[in-house]
Short mmCIF file of N, CA and C and ligand atoms in Angstrom, two decimals:
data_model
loop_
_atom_site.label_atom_id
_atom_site.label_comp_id
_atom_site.label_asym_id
_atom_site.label_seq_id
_atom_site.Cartn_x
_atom_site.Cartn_y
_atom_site.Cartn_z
N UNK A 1 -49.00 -17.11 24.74
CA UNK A 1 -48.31 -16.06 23.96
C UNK A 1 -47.68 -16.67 22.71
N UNK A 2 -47.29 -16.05 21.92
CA UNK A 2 -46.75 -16.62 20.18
C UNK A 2 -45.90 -16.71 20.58
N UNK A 3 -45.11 -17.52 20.05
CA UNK A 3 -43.09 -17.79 19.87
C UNK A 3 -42.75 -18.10 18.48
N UNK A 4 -42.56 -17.70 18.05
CA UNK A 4 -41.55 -18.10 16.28
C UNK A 4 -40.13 -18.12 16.86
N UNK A 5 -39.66 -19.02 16.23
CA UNK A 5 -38.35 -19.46 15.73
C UNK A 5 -37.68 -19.13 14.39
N UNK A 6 -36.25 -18.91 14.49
CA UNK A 6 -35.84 -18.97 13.47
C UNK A 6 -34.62 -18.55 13.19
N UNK A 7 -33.92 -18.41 12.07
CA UNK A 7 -31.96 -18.81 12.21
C UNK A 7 -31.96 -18.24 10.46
N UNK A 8 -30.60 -18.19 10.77
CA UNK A 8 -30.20 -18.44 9.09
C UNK A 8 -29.49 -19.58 8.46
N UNK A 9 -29.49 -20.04 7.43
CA UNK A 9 -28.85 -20.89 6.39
C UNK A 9 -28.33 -21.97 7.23
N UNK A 10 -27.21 -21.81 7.58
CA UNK A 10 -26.08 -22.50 8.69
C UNK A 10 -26.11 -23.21 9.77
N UNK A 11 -27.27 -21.83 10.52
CA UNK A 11 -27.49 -22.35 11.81
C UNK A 11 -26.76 -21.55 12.67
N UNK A 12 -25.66 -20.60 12.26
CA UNK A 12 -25.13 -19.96 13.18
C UNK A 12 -25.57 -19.29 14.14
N UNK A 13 -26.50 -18.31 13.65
CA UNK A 13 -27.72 -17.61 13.95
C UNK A 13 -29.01 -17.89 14.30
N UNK A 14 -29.41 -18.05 15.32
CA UNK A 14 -30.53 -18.36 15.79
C UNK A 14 -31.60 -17.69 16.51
N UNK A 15 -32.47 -16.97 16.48
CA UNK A 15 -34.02 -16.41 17.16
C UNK A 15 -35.01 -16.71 17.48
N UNK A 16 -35.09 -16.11 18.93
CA UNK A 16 -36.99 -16.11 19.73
C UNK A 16 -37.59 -15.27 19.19
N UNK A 17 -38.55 -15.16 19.17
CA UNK A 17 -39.67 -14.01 18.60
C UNK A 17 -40.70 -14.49 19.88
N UNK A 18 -41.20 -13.66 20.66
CA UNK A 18 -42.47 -13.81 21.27
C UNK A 18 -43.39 -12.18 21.14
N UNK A 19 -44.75 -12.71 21.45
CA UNK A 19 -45.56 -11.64 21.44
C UNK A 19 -46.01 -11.42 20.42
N UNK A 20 -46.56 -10.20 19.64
CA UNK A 20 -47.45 -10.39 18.52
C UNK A 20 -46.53 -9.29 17.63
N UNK A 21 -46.51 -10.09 16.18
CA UNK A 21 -46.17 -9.45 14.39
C UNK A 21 -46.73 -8.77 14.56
N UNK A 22 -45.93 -7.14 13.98
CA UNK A 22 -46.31 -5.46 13.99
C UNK A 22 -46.08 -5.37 12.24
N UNK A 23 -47.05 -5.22 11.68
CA UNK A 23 -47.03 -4.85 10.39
C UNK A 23 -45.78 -5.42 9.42
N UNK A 24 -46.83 -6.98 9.35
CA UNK A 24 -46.24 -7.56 8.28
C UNK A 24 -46.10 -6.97 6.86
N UNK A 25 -45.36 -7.25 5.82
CA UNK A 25 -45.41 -6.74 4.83
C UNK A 25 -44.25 -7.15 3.96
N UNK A 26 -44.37 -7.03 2.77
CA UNK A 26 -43.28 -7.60 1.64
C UNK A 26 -42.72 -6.46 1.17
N UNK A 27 -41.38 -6.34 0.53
CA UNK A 27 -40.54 -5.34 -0.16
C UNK A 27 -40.15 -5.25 -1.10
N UNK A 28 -40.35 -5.02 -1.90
CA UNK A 28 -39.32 -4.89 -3.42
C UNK A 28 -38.62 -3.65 -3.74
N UNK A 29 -38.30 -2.90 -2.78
CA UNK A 29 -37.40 -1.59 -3.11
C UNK A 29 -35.97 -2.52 -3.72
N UNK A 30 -35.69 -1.31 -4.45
CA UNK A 30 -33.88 -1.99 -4.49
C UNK A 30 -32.83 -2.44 -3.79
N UNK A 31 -32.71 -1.34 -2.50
CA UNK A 31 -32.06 -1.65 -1.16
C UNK A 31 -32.35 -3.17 -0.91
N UNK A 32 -33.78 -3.80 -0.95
CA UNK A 32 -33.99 -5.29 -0.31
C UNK A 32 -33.64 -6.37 -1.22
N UNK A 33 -33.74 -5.96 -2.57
CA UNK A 33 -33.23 -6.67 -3.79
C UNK A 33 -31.68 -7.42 -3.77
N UNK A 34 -31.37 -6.35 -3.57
CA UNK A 34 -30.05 -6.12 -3.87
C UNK A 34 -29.41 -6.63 -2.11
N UNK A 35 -29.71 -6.31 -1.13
CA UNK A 35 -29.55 -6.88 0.19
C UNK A 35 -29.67 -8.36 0.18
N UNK A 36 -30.73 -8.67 -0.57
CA UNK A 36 -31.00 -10.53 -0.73
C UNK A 36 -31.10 -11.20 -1.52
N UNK A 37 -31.04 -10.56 -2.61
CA UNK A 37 -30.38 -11.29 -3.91
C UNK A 37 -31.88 -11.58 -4.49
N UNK A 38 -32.81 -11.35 -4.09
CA UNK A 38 -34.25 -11.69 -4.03
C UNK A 38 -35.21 -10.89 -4.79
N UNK A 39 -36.42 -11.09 -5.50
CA UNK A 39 -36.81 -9.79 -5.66
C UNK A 39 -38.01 -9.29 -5.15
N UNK A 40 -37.99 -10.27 -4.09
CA UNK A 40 -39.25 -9.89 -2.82
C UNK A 40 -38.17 -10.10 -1.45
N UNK A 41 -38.62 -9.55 -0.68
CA UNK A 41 -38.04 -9.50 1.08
C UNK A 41 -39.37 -9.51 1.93
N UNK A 42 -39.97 -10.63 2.66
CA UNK A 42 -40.91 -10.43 3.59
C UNK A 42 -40.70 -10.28 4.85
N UNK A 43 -41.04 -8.88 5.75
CA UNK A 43 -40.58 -8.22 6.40
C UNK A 43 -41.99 -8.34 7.91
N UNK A 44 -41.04 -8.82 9.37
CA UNK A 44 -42.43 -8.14 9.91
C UNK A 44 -41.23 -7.91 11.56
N UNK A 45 -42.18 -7.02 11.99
CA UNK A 45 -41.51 -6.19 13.52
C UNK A 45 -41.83 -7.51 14.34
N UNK A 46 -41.20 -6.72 15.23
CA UNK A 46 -41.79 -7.49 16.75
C UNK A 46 -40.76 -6.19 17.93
N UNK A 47 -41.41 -6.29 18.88
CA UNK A 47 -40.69 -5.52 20.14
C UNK A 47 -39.12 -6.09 19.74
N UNK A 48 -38.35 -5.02 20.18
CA UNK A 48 -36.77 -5.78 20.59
C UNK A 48 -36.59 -6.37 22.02
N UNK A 49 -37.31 -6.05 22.66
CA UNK A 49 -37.40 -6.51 23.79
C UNK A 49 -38.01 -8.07 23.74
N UNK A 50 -38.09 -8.43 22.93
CA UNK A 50 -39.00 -9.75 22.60
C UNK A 50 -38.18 -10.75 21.88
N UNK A 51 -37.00 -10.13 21.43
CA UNK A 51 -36.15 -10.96 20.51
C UNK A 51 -35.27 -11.42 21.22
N UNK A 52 -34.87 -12.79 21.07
CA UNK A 52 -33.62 -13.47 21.54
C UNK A 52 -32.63 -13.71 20.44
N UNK A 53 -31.22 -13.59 20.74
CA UNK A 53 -30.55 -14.61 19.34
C UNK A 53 -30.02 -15.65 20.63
N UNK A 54 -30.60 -16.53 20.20
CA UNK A 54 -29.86 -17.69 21.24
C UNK A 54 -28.68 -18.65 20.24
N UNK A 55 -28.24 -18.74 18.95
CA UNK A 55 -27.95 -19.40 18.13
C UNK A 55 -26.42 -19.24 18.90
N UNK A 56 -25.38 -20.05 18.40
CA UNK A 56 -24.03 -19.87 18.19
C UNK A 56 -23.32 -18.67 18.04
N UNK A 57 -23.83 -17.91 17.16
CA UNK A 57 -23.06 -17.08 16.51
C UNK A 57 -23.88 -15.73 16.81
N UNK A 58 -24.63 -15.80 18.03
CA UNK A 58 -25.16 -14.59 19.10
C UNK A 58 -25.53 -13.23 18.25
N UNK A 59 -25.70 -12.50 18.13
CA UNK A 59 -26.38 -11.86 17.32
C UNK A 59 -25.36 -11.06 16.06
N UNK A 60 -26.66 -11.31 14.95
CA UNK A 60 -25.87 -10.98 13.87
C UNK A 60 -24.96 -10.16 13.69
N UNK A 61 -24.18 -9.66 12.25
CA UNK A 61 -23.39 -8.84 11.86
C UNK A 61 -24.21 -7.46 11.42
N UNK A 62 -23.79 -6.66 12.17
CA UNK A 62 -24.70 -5.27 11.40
C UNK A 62 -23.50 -4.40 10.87
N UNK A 63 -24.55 -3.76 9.35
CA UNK A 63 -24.15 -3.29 8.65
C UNK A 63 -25.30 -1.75 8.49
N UNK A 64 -24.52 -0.75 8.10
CA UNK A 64 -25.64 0.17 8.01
C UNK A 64 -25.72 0.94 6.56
N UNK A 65 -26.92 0.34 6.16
CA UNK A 65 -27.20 0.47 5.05
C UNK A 65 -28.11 1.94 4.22
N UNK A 66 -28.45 2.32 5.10
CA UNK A 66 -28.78 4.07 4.92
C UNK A 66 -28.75 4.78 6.25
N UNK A 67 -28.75 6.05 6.15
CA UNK A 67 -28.10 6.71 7.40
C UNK A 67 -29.19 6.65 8.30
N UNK A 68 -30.08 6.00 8.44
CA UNK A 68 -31.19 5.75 9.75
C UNK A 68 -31.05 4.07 10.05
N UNK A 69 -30.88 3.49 9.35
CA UNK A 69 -30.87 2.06 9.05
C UNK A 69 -29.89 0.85 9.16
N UNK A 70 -29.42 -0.10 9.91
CA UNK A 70 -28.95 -1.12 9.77
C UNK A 70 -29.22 -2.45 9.84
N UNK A 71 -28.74 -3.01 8.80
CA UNK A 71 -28.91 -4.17 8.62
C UNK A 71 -28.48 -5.36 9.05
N UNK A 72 -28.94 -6.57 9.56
CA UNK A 72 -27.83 -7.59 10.52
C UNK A 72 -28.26 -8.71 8.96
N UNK A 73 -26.87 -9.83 9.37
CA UNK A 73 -26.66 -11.24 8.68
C UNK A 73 -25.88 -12.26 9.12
N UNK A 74 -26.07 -13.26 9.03
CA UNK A 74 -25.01 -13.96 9.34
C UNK A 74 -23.82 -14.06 8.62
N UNK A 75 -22.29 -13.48 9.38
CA UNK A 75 -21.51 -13.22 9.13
C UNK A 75 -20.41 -14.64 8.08
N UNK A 76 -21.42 -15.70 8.94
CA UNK A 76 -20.75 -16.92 7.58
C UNK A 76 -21.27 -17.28 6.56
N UNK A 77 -23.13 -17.50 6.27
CA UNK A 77 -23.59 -17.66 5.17
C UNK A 77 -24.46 -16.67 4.43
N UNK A 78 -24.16 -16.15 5.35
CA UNK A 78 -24.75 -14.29 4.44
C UNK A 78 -25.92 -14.23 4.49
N UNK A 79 -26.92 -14.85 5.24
CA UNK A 79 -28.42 -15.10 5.32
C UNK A 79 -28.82 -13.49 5.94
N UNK A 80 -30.09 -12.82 5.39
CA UNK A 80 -30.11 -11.38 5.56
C UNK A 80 -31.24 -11.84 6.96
N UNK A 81 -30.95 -12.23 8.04
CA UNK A 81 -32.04 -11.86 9.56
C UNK A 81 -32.75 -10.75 9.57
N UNK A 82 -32.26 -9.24 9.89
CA UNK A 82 -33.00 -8.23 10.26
C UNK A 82 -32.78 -6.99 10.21
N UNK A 83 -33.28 -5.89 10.16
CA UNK A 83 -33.15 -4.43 10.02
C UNK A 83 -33.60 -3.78 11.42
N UNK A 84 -32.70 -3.06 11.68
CA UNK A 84 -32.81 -1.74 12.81
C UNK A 84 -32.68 -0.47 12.26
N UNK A 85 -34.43 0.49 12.64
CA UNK A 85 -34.01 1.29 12.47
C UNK A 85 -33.66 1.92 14.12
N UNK A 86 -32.64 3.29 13.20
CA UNK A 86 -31.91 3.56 14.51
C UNK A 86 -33.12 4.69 15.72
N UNK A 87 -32.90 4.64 17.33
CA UNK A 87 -34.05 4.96 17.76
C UNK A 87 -35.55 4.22 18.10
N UNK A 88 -35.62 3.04 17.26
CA UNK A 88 -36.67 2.24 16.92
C UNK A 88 -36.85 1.57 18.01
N UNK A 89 -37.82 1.23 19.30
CA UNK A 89 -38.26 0.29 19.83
C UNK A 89 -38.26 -1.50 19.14
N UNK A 90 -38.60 -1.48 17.67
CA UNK A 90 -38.72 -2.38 16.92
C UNK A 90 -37.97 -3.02 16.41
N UNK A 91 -37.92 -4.26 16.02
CA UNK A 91 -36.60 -4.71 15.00
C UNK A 91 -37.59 -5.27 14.00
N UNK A 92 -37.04 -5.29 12.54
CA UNK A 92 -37.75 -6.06 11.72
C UNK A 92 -36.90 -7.61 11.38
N UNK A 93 -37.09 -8.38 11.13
CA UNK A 93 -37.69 -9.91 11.00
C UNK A 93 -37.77 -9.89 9.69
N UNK A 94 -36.79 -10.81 8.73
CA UNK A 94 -37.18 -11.43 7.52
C UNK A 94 -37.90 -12.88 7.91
N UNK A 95 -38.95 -12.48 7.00
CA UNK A 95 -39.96 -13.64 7.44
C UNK A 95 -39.38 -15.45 6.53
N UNK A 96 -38.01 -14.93 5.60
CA UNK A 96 -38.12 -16.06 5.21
C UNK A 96 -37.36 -16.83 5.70
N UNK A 97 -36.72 -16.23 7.01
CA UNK A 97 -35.73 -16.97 7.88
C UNK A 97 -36.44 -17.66 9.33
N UNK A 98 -37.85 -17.23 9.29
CA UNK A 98 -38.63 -18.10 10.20
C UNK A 98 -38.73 -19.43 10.07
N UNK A 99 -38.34 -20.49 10.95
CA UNK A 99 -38.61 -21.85 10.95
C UNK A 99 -39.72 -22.26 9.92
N UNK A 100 -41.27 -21.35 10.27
CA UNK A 100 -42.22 -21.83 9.42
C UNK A 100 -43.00 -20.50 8.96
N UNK A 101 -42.53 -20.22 8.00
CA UNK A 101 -42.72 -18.60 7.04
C UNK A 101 -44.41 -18.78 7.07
N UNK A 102 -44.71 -19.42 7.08
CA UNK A 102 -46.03 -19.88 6.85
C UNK A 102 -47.08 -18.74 7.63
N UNK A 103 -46.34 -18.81 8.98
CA UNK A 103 -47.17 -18.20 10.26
C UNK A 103 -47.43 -16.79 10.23
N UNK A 104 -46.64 -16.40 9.15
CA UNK A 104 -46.93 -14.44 9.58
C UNK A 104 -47.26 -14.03 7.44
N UNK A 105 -48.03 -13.60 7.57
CA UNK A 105 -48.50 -13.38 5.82
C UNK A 105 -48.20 -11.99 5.98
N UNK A 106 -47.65 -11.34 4.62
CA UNK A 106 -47.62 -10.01 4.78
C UNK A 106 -48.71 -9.52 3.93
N UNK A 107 -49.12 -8.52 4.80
CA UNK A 107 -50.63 -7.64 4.88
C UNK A 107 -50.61 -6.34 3.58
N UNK A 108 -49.16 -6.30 3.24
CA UNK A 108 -49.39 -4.79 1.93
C UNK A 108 -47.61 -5.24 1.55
N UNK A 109 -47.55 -4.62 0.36
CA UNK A 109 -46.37 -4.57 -0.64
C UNK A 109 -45.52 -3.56 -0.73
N UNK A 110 -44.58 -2.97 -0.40
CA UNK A 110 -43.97 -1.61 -0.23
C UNK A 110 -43.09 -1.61 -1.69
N UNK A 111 -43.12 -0.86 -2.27
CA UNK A 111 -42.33 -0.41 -3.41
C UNK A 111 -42.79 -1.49 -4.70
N UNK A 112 -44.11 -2.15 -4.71
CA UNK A 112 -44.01 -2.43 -5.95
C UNK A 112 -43.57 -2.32 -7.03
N UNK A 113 -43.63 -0.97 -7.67
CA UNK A 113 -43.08 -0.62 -9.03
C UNK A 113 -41.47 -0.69 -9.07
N UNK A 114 -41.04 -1.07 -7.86
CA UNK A 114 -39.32 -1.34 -8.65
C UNK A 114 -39.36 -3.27 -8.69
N UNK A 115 -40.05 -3.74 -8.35
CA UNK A 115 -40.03 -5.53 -8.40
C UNK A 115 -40.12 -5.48 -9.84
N UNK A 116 -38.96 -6.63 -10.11
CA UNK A 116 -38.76 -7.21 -11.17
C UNK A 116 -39.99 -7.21 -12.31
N UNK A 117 -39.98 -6.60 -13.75
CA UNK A 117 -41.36 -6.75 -13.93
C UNK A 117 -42.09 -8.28 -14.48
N UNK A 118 -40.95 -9.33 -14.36
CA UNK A 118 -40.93 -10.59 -14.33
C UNK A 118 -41.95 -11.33 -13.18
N UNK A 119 -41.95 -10.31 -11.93
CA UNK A 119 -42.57 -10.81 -10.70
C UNK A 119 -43.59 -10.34 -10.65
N UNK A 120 -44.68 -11.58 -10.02
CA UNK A 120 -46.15 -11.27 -10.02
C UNK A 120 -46.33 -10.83 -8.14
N UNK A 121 -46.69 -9.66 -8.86
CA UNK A 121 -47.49 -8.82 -7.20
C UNK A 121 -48.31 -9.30 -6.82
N UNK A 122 -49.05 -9.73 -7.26
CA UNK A 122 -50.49 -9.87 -7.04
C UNK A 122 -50.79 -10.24 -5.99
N UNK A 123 -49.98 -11.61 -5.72
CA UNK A 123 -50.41 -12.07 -4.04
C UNK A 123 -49.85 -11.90 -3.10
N UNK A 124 -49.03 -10.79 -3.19
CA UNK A 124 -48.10 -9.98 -1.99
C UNK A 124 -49.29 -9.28 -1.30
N UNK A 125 -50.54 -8.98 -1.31
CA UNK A 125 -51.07 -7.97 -0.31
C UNK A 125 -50.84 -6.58 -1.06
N UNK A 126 -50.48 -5.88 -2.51
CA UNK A 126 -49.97 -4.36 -3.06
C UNK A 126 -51.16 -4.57 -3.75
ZN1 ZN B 201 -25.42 -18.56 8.85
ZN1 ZN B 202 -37.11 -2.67 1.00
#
């Protein structure tokens, strides 16, 4: 079975991932911009039932960032971990907080036309 690893900045925060990536994919809406200071967010599910936070600082800080939606981070270095939507079987996974980002590619681009027009789409999968 797969296992990814992975934490934020610090280390406070730490995650299992087992089982198989549910629709990888990259973001450039504003919400993710502006959430990570970034002007891409690579995003992928996995069951919640599949997720561990085994780290120190046990599972993130959630914040809810539109009225279906919240967002977790680590509450000391502000590293953006993951989104719940509310109801959702799923949690989403920033892929750039995986040990090795390498392992999950995102498959399509959500909101291209608000990414920076500085930033090249091209090899996001949009
Ligand atoms: Zn941290
Ligand atoms: Zn987004």
């Amino acid at each position: 079975m797969n296992e990814y690893t992975g934490g934020c900045l610090c280390g406070n925060i730490r995650y299992k991932l087992t089982g198989e990536p549910i629709f990888p994919h990259s973001c450039s809406c504003h919400m993710c911009q502006r959430w990570s200071g970034a002007p891409i967010v690579g995003w992928v599910d996995f069951s919640r039932a599949s997720l561990i936070f085994d780290g120190p600082g046990g599972y993130p800080t959630l914040n809810r960032t539109s009225k279906t939606t919240q967002r977790g981070f680590c509450p000391i270095c502000g590293s953006g971990i993951c989104a719940l939507d509310d109801g959702s079987e799923e949690i989403s996974i920033t892929i750039g907080t995986l040990d090795n980002p390498n392992l999950i590619v995102p498959q399509s681009q959500s909101f291209p036309e608000s990414a920076p027009s500085w930033f090249d789409c091209t090899r996001q999968g949009g």
